[in-house]
Structure formats: C-alpha cells, structure tokens
XYZ file of C-alpha atoms in Angstrom:
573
model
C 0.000 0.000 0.000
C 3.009 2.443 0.406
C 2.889 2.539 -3.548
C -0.938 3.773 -3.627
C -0.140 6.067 -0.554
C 2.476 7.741 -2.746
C 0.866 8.360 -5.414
C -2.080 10.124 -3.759
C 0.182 11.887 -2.146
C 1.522 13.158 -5.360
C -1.903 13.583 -6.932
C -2.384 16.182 -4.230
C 0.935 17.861 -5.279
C 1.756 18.510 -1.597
C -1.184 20.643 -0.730
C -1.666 19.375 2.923
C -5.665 20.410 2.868
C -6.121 17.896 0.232
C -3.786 15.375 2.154
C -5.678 15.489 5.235
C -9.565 15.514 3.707
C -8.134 12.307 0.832
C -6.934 11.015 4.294
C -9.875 11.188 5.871
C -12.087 9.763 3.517
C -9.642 6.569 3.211
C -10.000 6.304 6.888
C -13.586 5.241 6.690
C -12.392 2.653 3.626
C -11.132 -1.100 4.765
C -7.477 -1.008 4.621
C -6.641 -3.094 1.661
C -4.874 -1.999 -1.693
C -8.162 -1.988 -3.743
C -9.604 0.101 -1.781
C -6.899 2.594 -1.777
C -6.167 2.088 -5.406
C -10.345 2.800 -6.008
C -10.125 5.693 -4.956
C -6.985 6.495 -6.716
C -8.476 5.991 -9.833
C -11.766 7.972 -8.695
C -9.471 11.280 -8.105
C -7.380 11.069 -10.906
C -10.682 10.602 -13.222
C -12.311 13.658 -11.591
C -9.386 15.763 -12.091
C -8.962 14.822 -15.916
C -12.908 15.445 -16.529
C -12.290 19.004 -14.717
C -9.291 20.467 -15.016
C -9.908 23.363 -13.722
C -11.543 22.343 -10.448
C -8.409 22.165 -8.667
C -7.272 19.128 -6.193
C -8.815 20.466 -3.185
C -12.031 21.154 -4.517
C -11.420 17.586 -6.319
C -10.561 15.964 -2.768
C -13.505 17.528 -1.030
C -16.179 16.658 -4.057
C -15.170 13.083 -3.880
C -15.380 13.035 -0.170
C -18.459 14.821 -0.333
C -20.244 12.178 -2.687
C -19.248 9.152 -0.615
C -21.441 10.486 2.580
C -24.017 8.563 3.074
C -27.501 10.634 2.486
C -28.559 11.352 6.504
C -24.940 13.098 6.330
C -25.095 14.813 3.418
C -28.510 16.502 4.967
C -26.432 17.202 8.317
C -23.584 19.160 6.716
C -25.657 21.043 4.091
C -27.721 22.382 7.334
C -24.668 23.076 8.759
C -23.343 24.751 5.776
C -26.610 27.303 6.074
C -24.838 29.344 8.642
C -22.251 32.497 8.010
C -18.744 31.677 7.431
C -16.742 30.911 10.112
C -19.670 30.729 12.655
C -18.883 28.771 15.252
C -22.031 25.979 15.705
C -23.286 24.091 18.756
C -24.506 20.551 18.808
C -27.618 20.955 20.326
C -29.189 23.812 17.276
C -28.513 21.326 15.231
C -30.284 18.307 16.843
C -33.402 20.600 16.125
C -32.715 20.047 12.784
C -32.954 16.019 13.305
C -36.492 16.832 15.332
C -37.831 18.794 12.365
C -37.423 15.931 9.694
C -36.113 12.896 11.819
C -32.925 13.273 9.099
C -31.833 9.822 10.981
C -34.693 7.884 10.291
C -35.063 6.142 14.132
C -38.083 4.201 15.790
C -36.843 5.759 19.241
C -37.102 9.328 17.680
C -33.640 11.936 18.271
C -30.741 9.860 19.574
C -28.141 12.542 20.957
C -25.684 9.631 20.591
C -26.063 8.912 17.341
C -25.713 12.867 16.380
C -22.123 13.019 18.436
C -21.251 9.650 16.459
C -22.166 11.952 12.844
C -20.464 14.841 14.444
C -16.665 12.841 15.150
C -17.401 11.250 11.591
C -17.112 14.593 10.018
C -14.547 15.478 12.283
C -12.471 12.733 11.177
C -13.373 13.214 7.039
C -11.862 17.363 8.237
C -15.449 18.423 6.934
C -15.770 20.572 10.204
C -13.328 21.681 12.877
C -14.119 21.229 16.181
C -13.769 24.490 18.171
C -14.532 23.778 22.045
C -12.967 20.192 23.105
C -11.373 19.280 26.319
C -11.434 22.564 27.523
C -15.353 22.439 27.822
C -16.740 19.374 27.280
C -14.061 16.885 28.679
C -13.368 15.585 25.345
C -17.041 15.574 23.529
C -17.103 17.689 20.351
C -19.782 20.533 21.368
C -18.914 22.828 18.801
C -17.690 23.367 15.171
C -16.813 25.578 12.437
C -17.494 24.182 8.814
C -14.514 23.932 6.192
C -14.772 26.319 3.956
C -14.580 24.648 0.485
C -17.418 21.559 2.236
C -19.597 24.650 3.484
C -19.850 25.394 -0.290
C -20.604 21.994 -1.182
C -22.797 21.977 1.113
C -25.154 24.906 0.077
C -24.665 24.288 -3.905
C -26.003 20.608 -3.152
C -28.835 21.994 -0.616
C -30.087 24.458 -3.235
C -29.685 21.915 -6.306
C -32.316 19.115 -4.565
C -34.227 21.891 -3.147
C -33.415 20.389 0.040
C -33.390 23.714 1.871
C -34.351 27.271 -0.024
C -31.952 29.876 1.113
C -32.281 33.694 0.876
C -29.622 35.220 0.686
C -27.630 38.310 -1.363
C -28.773 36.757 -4.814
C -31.749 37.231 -6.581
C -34.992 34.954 -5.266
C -35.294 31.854 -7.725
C -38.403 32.076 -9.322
C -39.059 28.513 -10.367
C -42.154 26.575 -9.476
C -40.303 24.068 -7.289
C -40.485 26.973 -4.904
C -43.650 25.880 -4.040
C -42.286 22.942 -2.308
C -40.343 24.431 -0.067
C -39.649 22.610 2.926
C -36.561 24.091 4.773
C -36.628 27.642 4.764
C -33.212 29.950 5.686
C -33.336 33.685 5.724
C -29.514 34.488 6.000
C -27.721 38.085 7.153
C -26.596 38.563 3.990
C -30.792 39.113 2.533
C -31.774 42.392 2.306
C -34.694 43.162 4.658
C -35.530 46.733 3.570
C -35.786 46.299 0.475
C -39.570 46.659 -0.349
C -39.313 44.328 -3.782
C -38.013 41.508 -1.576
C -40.309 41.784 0.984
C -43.286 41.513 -2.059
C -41.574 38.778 -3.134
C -40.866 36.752 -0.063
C -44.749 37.222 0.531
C -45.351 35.497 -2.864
C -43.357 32.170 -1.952
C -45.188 29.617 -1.294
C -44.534 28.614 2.276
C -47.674 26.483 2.824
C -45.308 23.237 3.170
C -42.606 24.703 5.138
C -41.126 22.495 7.871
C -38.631 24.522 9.353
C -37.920 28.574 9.520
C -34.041 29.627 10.402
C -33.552 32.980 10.738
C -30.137 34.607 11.293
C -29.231 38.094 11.901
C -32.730 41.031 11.936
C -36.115 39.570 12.239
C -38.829 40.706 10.590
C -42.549 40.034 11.483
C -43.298 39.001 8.164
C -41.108 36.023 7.798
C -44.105 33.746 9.863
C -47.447 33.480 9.265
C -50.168 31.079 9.807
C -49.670 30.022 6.118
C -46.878 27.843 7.956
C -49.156 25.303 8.797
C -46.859 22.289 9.188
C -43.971 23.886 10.362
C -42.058 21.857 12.846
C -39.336 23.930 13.801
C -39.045 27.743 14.524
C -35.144 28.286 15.268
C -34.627 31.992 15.970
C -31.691 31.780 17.807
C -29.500 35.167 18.094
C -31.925 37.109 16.031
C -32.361 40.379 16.538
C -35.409 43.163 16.651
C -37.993 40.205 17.965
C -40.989 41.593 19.638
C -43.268 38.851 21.362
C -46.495 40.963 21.288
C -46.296 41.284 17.902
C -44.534 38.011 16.188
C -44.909 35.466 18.649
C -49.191 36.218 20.314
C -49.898 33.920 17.132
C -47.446 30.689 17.852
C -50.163 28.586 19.025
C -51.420 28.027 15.598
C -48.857 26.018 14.719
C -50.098 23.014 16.083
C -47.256 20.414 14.483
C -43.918 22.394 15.931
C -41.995 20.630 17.975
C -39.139 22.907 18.782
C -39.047 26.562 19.430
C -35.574 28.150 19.556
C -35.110 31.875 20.873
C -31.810 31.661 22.888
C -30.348 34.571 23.408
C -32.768 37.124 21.465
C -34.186 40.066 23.781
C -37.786 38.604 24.301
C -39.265 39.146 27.510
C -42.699 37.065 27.365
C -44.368 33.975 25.762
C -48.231 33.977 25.357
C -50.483 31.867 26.970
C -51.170 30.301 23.260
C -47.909 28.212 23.948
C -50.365 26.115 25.589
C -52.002 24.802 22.476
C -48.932 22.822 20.828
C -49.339 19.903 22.401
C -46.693 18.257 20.067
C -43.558 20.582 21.190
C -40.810 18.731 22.411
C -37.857 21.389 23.008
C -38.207 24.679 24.154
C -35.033 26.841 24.404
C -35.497 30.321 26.103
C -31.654 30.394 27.679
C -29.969 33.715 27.695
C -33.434 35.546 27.025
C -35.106 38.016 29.842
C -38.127 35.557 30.039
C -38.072 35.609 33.733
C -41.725 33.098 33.938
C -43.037 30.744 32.020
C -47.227 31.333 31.386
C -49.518 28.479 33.350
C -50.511 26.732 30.172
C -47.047 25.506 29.399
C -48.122 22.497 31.951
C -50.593 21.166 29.086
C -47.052 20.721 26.947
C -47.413 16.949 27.871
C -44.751 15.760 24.997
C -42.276 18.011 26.477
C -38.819 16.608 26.551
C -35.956 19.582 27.170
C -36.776 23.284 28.582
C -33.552 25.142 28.399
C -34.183 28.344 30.725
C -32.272 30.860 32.277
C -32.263 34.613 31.738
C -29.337 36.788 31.491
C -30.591 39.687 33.710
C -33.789 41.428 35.242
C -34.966 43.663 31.937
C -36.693 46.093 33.785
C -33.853 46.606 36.163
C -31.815 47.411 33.357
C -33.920 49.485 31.565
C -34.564 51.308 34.705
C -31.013 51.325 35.401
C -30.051 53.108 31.579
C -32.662 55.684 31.527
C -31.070 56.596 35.259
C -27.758 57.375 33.669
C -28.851 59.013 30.435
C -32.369 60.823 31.094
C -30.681 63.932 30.113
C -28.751 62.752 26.512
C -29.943 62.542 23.512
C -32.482 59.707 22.308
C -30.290 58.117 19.841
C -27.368 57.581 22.881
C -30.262 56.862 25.195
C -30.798 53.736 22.663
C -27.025 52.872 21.908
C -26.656 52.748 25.967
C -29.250 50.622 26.311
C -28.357 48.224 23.534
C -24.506 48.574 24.949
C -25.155 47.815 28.229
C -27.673 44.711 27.517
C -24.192 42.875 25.526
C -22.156 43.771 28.747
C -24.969 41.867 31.008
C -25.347 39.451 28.142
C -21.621 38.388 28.784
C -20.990 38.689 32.282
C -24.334 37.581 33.727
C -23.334 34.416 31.352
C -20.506 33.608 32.947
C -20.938 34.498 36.716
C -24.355 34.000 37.918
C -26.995 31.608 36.162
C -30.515 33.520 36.547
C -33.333 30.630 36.981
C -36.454 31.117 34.947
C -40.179 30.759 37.759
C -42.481 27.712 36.473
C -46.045 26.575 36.956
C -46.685 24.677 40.444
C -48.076 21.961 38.772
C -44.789 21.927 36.647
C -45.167 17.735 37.510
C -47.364 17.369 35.061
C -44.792 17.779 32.300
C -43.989 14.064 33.064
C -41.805 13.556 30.053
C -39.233 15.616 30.614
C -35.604 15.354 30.839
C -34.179 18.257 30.802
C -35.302 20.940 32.812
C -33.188 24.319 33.276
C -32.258 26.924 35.074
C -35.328 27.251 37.194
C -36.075 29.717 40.202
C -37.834 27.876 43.001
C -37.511 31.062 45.488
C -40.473 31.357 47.380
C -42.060 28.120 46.108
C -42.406 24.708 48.470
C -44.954 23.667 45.926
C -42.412 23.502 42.873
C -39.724 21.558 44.614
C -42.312 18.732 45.566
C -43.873 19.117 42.411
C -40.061 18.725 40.733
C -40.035 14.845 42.561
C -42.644 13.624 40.374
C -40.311 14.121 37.161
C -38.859 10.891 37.925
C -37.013 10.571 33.787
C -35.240 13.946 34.677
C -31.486 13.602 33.305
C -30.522 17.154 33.563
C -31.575 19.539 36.803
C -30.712 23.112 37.219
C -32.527 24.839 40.218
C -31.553 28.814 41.346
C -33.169 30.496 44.788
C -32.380 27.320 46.801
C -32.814 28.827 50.278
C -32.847 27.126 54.202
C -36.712 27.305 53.696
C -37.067 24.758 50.576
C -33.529 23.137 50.583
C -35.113 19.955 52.744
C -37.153 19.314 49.830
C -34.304 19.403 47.600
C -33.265 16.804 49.532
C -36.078 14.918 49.041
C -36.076 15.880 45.357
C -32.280 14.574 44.648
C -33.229 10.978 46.381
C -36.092 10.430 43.983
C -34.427 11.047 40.555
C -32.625 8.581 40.083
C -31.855 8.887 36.246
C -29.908 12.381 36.797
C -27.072 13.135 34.698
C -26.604 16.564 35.461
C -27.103 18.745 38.298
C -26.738 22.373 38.999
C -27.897 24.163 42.221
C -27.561 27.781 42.996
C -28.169 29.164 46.314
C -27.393 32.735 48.256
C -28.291 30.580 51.449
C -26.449 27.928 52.731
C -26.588 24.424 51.447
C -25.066 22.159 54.421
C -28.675 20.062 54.182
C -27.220 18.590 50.993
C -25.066 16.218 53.702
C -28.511 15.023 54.609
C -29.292 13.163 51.119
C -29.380 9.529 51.994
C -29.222 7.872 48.165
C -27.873 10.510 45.718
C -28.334 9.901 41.878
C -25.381 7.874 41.250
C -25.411 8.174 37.934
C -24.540 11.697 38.079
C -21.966 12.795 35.368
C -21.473 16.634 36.102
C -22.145 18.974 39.472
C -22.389 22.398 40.168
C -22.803 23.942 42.975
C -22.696 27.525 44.134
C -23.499 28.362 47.720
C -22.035 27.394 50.907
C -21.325 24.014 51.983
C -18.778 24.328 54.658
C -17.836 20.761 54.226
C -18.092 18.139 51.456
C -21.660 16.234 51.527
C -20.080 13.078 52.356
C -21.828 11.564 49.694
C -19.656 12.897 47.083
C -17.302 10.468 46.964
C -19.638 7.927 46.182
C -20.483 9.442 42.594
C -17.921 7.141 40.557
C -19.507 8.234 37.210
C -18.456 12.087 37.996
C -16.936 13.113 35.018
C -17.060 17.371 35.813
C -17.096 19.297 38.874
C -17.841 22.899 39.641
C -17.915 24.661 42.865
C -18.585 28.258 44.006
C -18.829 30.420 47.049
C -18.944 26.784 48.565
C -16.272 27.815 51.274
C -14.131 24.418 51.325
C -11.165 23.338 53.462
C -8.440 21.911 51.859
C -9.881 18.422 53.218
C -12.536 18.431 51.242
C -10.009 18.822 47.743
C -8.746 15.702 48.916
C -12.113 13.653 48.801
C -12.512 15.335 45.490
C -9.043 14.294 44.010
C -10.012 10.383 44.871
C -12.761 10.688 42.459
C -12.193 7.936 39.899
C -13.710 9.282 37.043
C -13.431 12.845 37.322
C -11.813 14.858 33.769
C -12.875 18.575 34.395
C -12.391 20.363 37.626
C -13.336 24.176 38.365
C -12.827 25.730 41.463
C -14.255 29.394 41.531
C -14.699 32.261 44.001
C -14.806 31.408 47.871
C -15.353 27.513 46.538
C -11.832 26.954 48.726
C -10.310 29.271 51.172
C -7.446 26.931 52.034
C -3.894 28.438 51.775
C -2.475 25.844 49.589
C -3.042 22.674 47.635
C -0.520 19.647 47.786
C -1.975 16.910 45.629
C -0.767 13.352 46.335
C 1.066 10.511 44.188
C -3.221 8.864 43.331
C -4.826 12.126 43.445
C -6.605 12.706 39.764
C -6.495 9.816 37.969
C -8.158 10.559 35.052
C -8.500 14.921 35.134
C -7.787 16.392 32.126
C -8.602 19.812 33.244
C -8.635 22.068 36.400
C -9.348 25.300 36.388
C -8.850 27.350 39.470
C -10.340 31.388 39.291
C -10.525 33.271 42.363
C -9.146 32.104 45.359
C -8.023 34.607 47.095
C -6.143 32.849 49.919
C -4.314 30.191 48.018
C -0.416 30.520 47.591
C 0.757 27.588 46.724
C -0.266 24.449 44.673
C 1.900 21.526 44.207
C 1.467 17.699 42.635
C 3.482 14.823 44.201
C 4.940 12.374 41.501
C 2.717 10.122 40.116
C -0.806 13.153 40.720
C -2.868 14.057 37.740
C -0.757 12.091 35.072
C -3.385 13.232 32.590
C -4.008 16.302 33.162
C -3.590 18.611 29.947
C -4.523 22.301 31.231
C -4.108 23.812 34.000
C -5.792 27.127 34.600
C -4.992 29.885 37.194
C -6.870 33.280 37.355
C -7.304 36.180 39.885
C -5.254 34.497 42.592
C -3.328 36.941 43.819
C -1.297 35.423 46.604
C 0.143 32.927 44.662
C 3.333 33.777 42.886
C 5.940 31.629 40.793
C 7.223 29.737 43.413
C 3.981 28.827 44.521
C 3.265 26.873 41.209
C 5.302 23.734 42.108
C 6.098 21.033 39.664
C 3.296 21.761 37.379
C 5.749 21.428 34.566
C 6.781 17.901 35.780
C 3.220 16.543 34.965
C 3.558 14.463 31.909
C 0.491 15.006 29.744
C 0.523 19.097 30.488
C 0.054 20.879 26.890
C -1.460 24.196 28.505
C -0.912 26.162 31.307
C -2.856 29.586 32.070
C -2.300 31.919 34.471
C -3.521 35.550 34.626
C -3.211 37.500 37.877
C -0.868 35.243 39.162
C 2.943 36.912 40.305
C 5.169 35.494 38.230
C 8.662 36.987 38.291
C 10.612 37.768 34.804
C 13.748 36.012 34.317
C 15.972 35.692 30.931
C-alpha cells in the first residue's frame, strides 16, 4: 500500500488540505490496496474530466459524494450558517427533530448525532472548536470547512433540500412551491420593499422549518406555515413577542421553538395549544416566567431556561444614567449595556427562569433548566414527580425549601446533570441519603462548609464545579479520589485553604482544572505520580500565589497548557 499512498500523495501535489480531507475519507475505507487504489483511480478521473476544479475542490467533491444521504442533509444544514460561525450541537439536533434526518423508531438519539459529528470530524469536513477545555473531550462545537460549506449549500439548493435567501436574486421557479426548509440568511436584504413583495409570494404552505439569522422581521411567519415543525430563531435580533410570537399557538405540528439569546421578555399563553412541542429553548433571554398553560405541553422533553438579567432593572437602570442625553445615545446605551450583562451575567451568575406549580405534570421531561424555586415549596415537591429527569438546574435554593431538595435529589434517580444555585447555605445537601449515582457533572454555588459526604460515592463524575462553597483543603482531597473525574473548576470562595498539595493517586483521570478566584491560596503543588493526565491547567485572579507557589506543574507528563492571569510570576531571561 506504500505505492498507492504515494501516489495520492503526489496527486495532491503537496497541498496538505487535500492530504488530510483524501486522508480522511480513506479512513472510513477497509485497509486493503483496492480500496486505496479505487479511490486512486476515482481522483485522478475527476481531475482529468475538470481540469480546472483544482485538487482540493477535487478531494472535497469526492469526499463529499461518498457520505451517506442522513450526512449529506447534516452538513448542508450546517453549511446554512455564516462563514466561520462557530455551531453548537444541540441547534442542530433541532434540525434532526424537524425531519427525523436519521430515520429512528426511538425518535432523536443525541448519541447517534455526536457519532455523525466525530465522523465529520475525522473526514476534516468541520473543525471542532470547544474540546477538552469544555466538554471533557465531547465535540460541542464546530466551524465548517470552507470549500465543504460550499458543497454543502450548492447541493442543498440543487435538490431543493433547503431554499436559502440570501444576497442573490430569489429563484423564481415553481419548485419553490415545495419548499420545505426555509433559511433567511444576514446577507438578505430586509428593507428592500421588492423583496419583501416577493418573499410574501413564496409559497410557504409546506414549510417544515424557519431559520432565521441576523434582523427579524414580522413578516417572515405566518399562519400560512401550517406544518412547520421547527421555529429556530436563535440570536436574532429586533424580535418583539407581542407582535410576532401572540400567534405561535397556531402552529399546532412544531416541535421545537428556539429563541436563545434574542431580547424577548414574554411567551403567550397560546404556547399552551402545541401539544406536540418537544424542546423549548429560552436560555440567555429576559423571560423571567413561564405562562400556566405551558403544563398542558405533555410531549415536552428539554426546557432550556435561564435569563441573562432582570430587563426592567436594566432598563430602569439606563434611563437613570442618560435621562438627560440625547435619544439616539439613550438607545445605543441601552443596547450597549444589555451585551455587557449578556456576557458577564453568562458567565458568573446563572438567573433561573419561575415555572407553573403543577410543573409535575410535564412528566416527560428530561431536561429541565435553570429554574427559580424562590419562594415556592410547591415547585420543589412538584419537581419529585419528574422521575425521567437527566438534567436539573434549580436557582433560589434557600434554608426554607432546601429539605425538599433533599427529598427531590433521592427520587431522581436517572440524573445526569445537576446544577444548584443558592445565596443561602446548602449544608442540608449532607442530609441526602441515596444521591443519583449516575450523576456525570455537578455544580454547585453556595455554601457548603464541608463536602456532603456523599460525594465520593459518585464514581460516574466526570465534571465538577464549585462556588462560594467555602471548602477546606480536606474536602479537595475527597474530590481528588474521584475515579472518574476529567474537568475540575474551582471558583470564588469555593476553597479558602492556603495551599493545595496533591498526592502521588490524586486525579487519575483529570484532564482539566481550572482554578479562578481564590483569594487565599499561595501555593499548589502535585506529588509524583498526581494528575498524570491532566492537559490544562488554569490559574486566574489568585493573587497570593506567585511563581514559586506553582510547584512542579511542569513535571506533569500530559501538560500541553498552562494559564495563568493574575498570578505573580517573576521575569527572568
């Protein structure tokens, strides 16, 4: 086979993009000469019927055409997105809801999506862009190749797969009448009158799916959407519930409703009436409570909540600061200041989204995040009944409801994922008699004073956050003995020990620990033998902790990233 392999390699003429995608492709082939010497033949018959297409483009065409078809659909939605956008696994699993692209008895399989995902990875179709670093090794996000993203459109448009607006002219052939998969891009011009009279003409009567990206308009839905399926409005802008959304309970056949991080404030009590929806993403919006009819939503499987901020404390708080400027600052303040709480309220405090009490009836559910229970007895008792939970996140845990959080955590037993925020204390939590061990990722943020001693019993543990938990340097110790554990964080006030020694079997399997914030550690040190896989190490905003402090880190033998910002380190040659 070294013969074949050298003479691809010299059909590629040494470009290294067409040595990696021919490479891929051969490494979903059996490894025999044939097969090698196939697709040999295959490339250098493409090239000599197009001589101009170049070998990359010839590489990436042949690649392209051996996908099998539920592939093929996968990348050309992915290709629907700007350039260079970096994409999340779970917008396009909305995509597999709208037309069940994987044909499946069982319905979406998130397994069999991360299986597509590493096979496109491995063909160098897209390029994964948060790994290790986020998701302990699963492939969460990508960014499609370039010269497969155009593959990838050209093909959608040519089997009218998915109709695209865009900066070119709207087709005006009759298959446009059987248009399925609708995408309204950045790049189409919204105020241009002779568009919007001709969008209106399109026949949208069979449409199964609206993606909008960049302004929204109120004319891009209507009830002449009958059977759409799936309404993904994710980082739009200009939305205004009264107006565009007062209507979405006529579209009795959608099944997911995506409006993550768009400004909307409110959902109408006709969300009620689509009894088929099975995903509902509101995360990163200022929907601060869901309406009373969403407990009629009996098909319900994921609500992804969570707002970014109070909106009327931060409208209040702009017009404070600018009542006397002009209108037009008034408005870029206001739109300035909602990024800057976009961003941070992201990344420091989760904001939990107030439910129906009889949120138990939505017994299908498995994911079901953030939510406030502040105030609310009735929701935590109600949350026991949602016995196929996998994923948890609860904010406004306080001493008055944290006993039936208790409760809660010793009746789910199918939890994955749990994340519980409280400005109280949370000691009860060393009360829980049978924890979900199947538990593959914790958060906590509120103060523990010492490790629930049932911790250490969660061998499945794969991530672990803490914060403002308040931890001796004991408690590390239980943590480093977890057997499965790849991604540790350690934020603000989680620790307020002095220093960290790590011994020869502490971390067996971590792969990443981040530490931000702790303002009493100085030193942090591994024994030979401690975290022999871990790959980054991350120090921020520790200020007592200087050069010397950082002991050995370099010793660690699978180390490929080390971070440290606010940390003393002295300059030497």
């Amino acid at each position: 086979m070294v013969d074949h392999a050298n003479h691809i390699i010299e059909k590629c003429d040494g470009n290294l993009l067409a040595i990696r995608i021919v490479s891929g492709l051969l490494g979903t082939k059996i490894r025999k000469s044939t097969e090698w010497e196939k697709l040999l033949n295959r490339l250098s018959s493409m090239l000599k019927d197009n001589p101009d297409l170049g070998i990359v483009s010839a590489a990436a065409k042949l690649s392209y055409d051996d996908l099998p078809s539920h592939m093929k659909y996968l990348l050309q939605y992915l290709s629907i997105f700007p350039r260079g956008r970096n994409l999340m696994r779970r917008r396009l699993a909305r995509a597999w809801i709208a037309e069940t692209y994987c044909r499946n008895a069982r319905g979406y399989d998130a397994e069999e999506v991360e299986k597509i995902f590493n096979g496109l990875v491995m063909m160098s179709m897209i390029h994964p862009s948060k790994r290790a670093e986020i998701t302990s090794g699963r492939i969460n996000g990508c960014i499609v190749d370039d010269v497969f993203q155009q593959l990838g459109v050209s093909d959608a448009k040519l089997r009218d797969f998915i109709y695209i607006l865009d900066e070119h002219p709207l087709d005006t052939n009759p298959t446009n009448s059987k248009i399925r998969h609708l995408v309204i891009t950045v790049g189409w011009r919204r105020h241009d009158d002779e568009r919007i009279d001709e969008f209106k003409k399109l026949d949208l009567s069979c449409a199964r799916s609206l993606t909008v990206c960049g302004e929204w308009k109120s004319c891009f839905i209507s009830t002449r959407m009958k059977l759409l399926r799936v309404l993904d409005l994710e980082d739009t802008e200009g939305l205004e519930e009264h107006h565009d959304l007062e209507q979405i309970g006529e579209f009795r056949h959608l099944k997911c409703l995506g409006l993550r991080n768009t400004g909307i404030a409110h959902l109408p009590n006709s969300l009620g009436k689509l009894l088929g929806l099975e995903e509902l993403d509101i995360k990163g919006t200022y929907i601060a409570k869901l309406p009373s009819t969403v407990i009629h939503l009996t098909r319900l499987r994921r609500l992804h909540g969570g707002t970014v901020a109070a909106r009327n404390a931060r409208l209040d708080f702009v017009s404070e600061i600018t009542r006397d400027c002009p209108g037009i600052i008034q408005s870029a303040a206001s739109s300035a200041f909602c990024m800057c709480l976009l961003c941070l309220f992201k990344r420091k405090k989760p904001y939990g989204v107030r439910v129906p009490e009889k949120i138990g009836e939505l017994k299908s559910v498995l994911t079901l995040g953030t939510i406030d229970v502040a105030g609310s007895r009735r929701v935590m008792k109600e949350l026991q009944k949602l016995t196929q939970l996998q994923k948890l996140g609860v904010t406004g845990v306080t001493k008055h409801n944290t006993k039936h959080l208790c409760s809660t955590l010793e009746r789910l037993h199918q939890l994955r994922s749990l994340m519980v925020d409280s400005s109280d204390s949370l000691s009860r939590l060393d009360t829980v008699c049978s924890p979900p061990l199947r538990l593959e990722a914790l958060k906590l943020y509120g103060s523990l004073g010492t490790l629930p001693r049932w911790i250490k019993t969660l061998h499945n543990l794969h991530k672990l956050c803490l914060r403002s938990t308040l931890l001796d340097g004991d408690s590390v110790q239980v943590i480093a003995k977890l057997p499965n554990l790849i991604v540790l964080r350690l934020l603000a006030k989680s620790l307020v020990a002095e220093a960290m020694e790590f011994g020869s079997d502490a971390f067996p399997k971590l792969e990443l620990l981040q530490i931000d914030g702790l303002e009493n550690l100085m030193s942090l040190s591994f024994q030979g033998g401690a975290a022999p896989n871990l790959e980054i190490l991350q120090i921020a905003d520790c200020n007592f902790i200087s050069e010397d402090g950082l002991r050995q880190f370099h010793d660690l033998p699978r180390i490929k990233k080390v971070s440290l910002d606010g940390v003393l380190v002295q300059k030497r040659p």
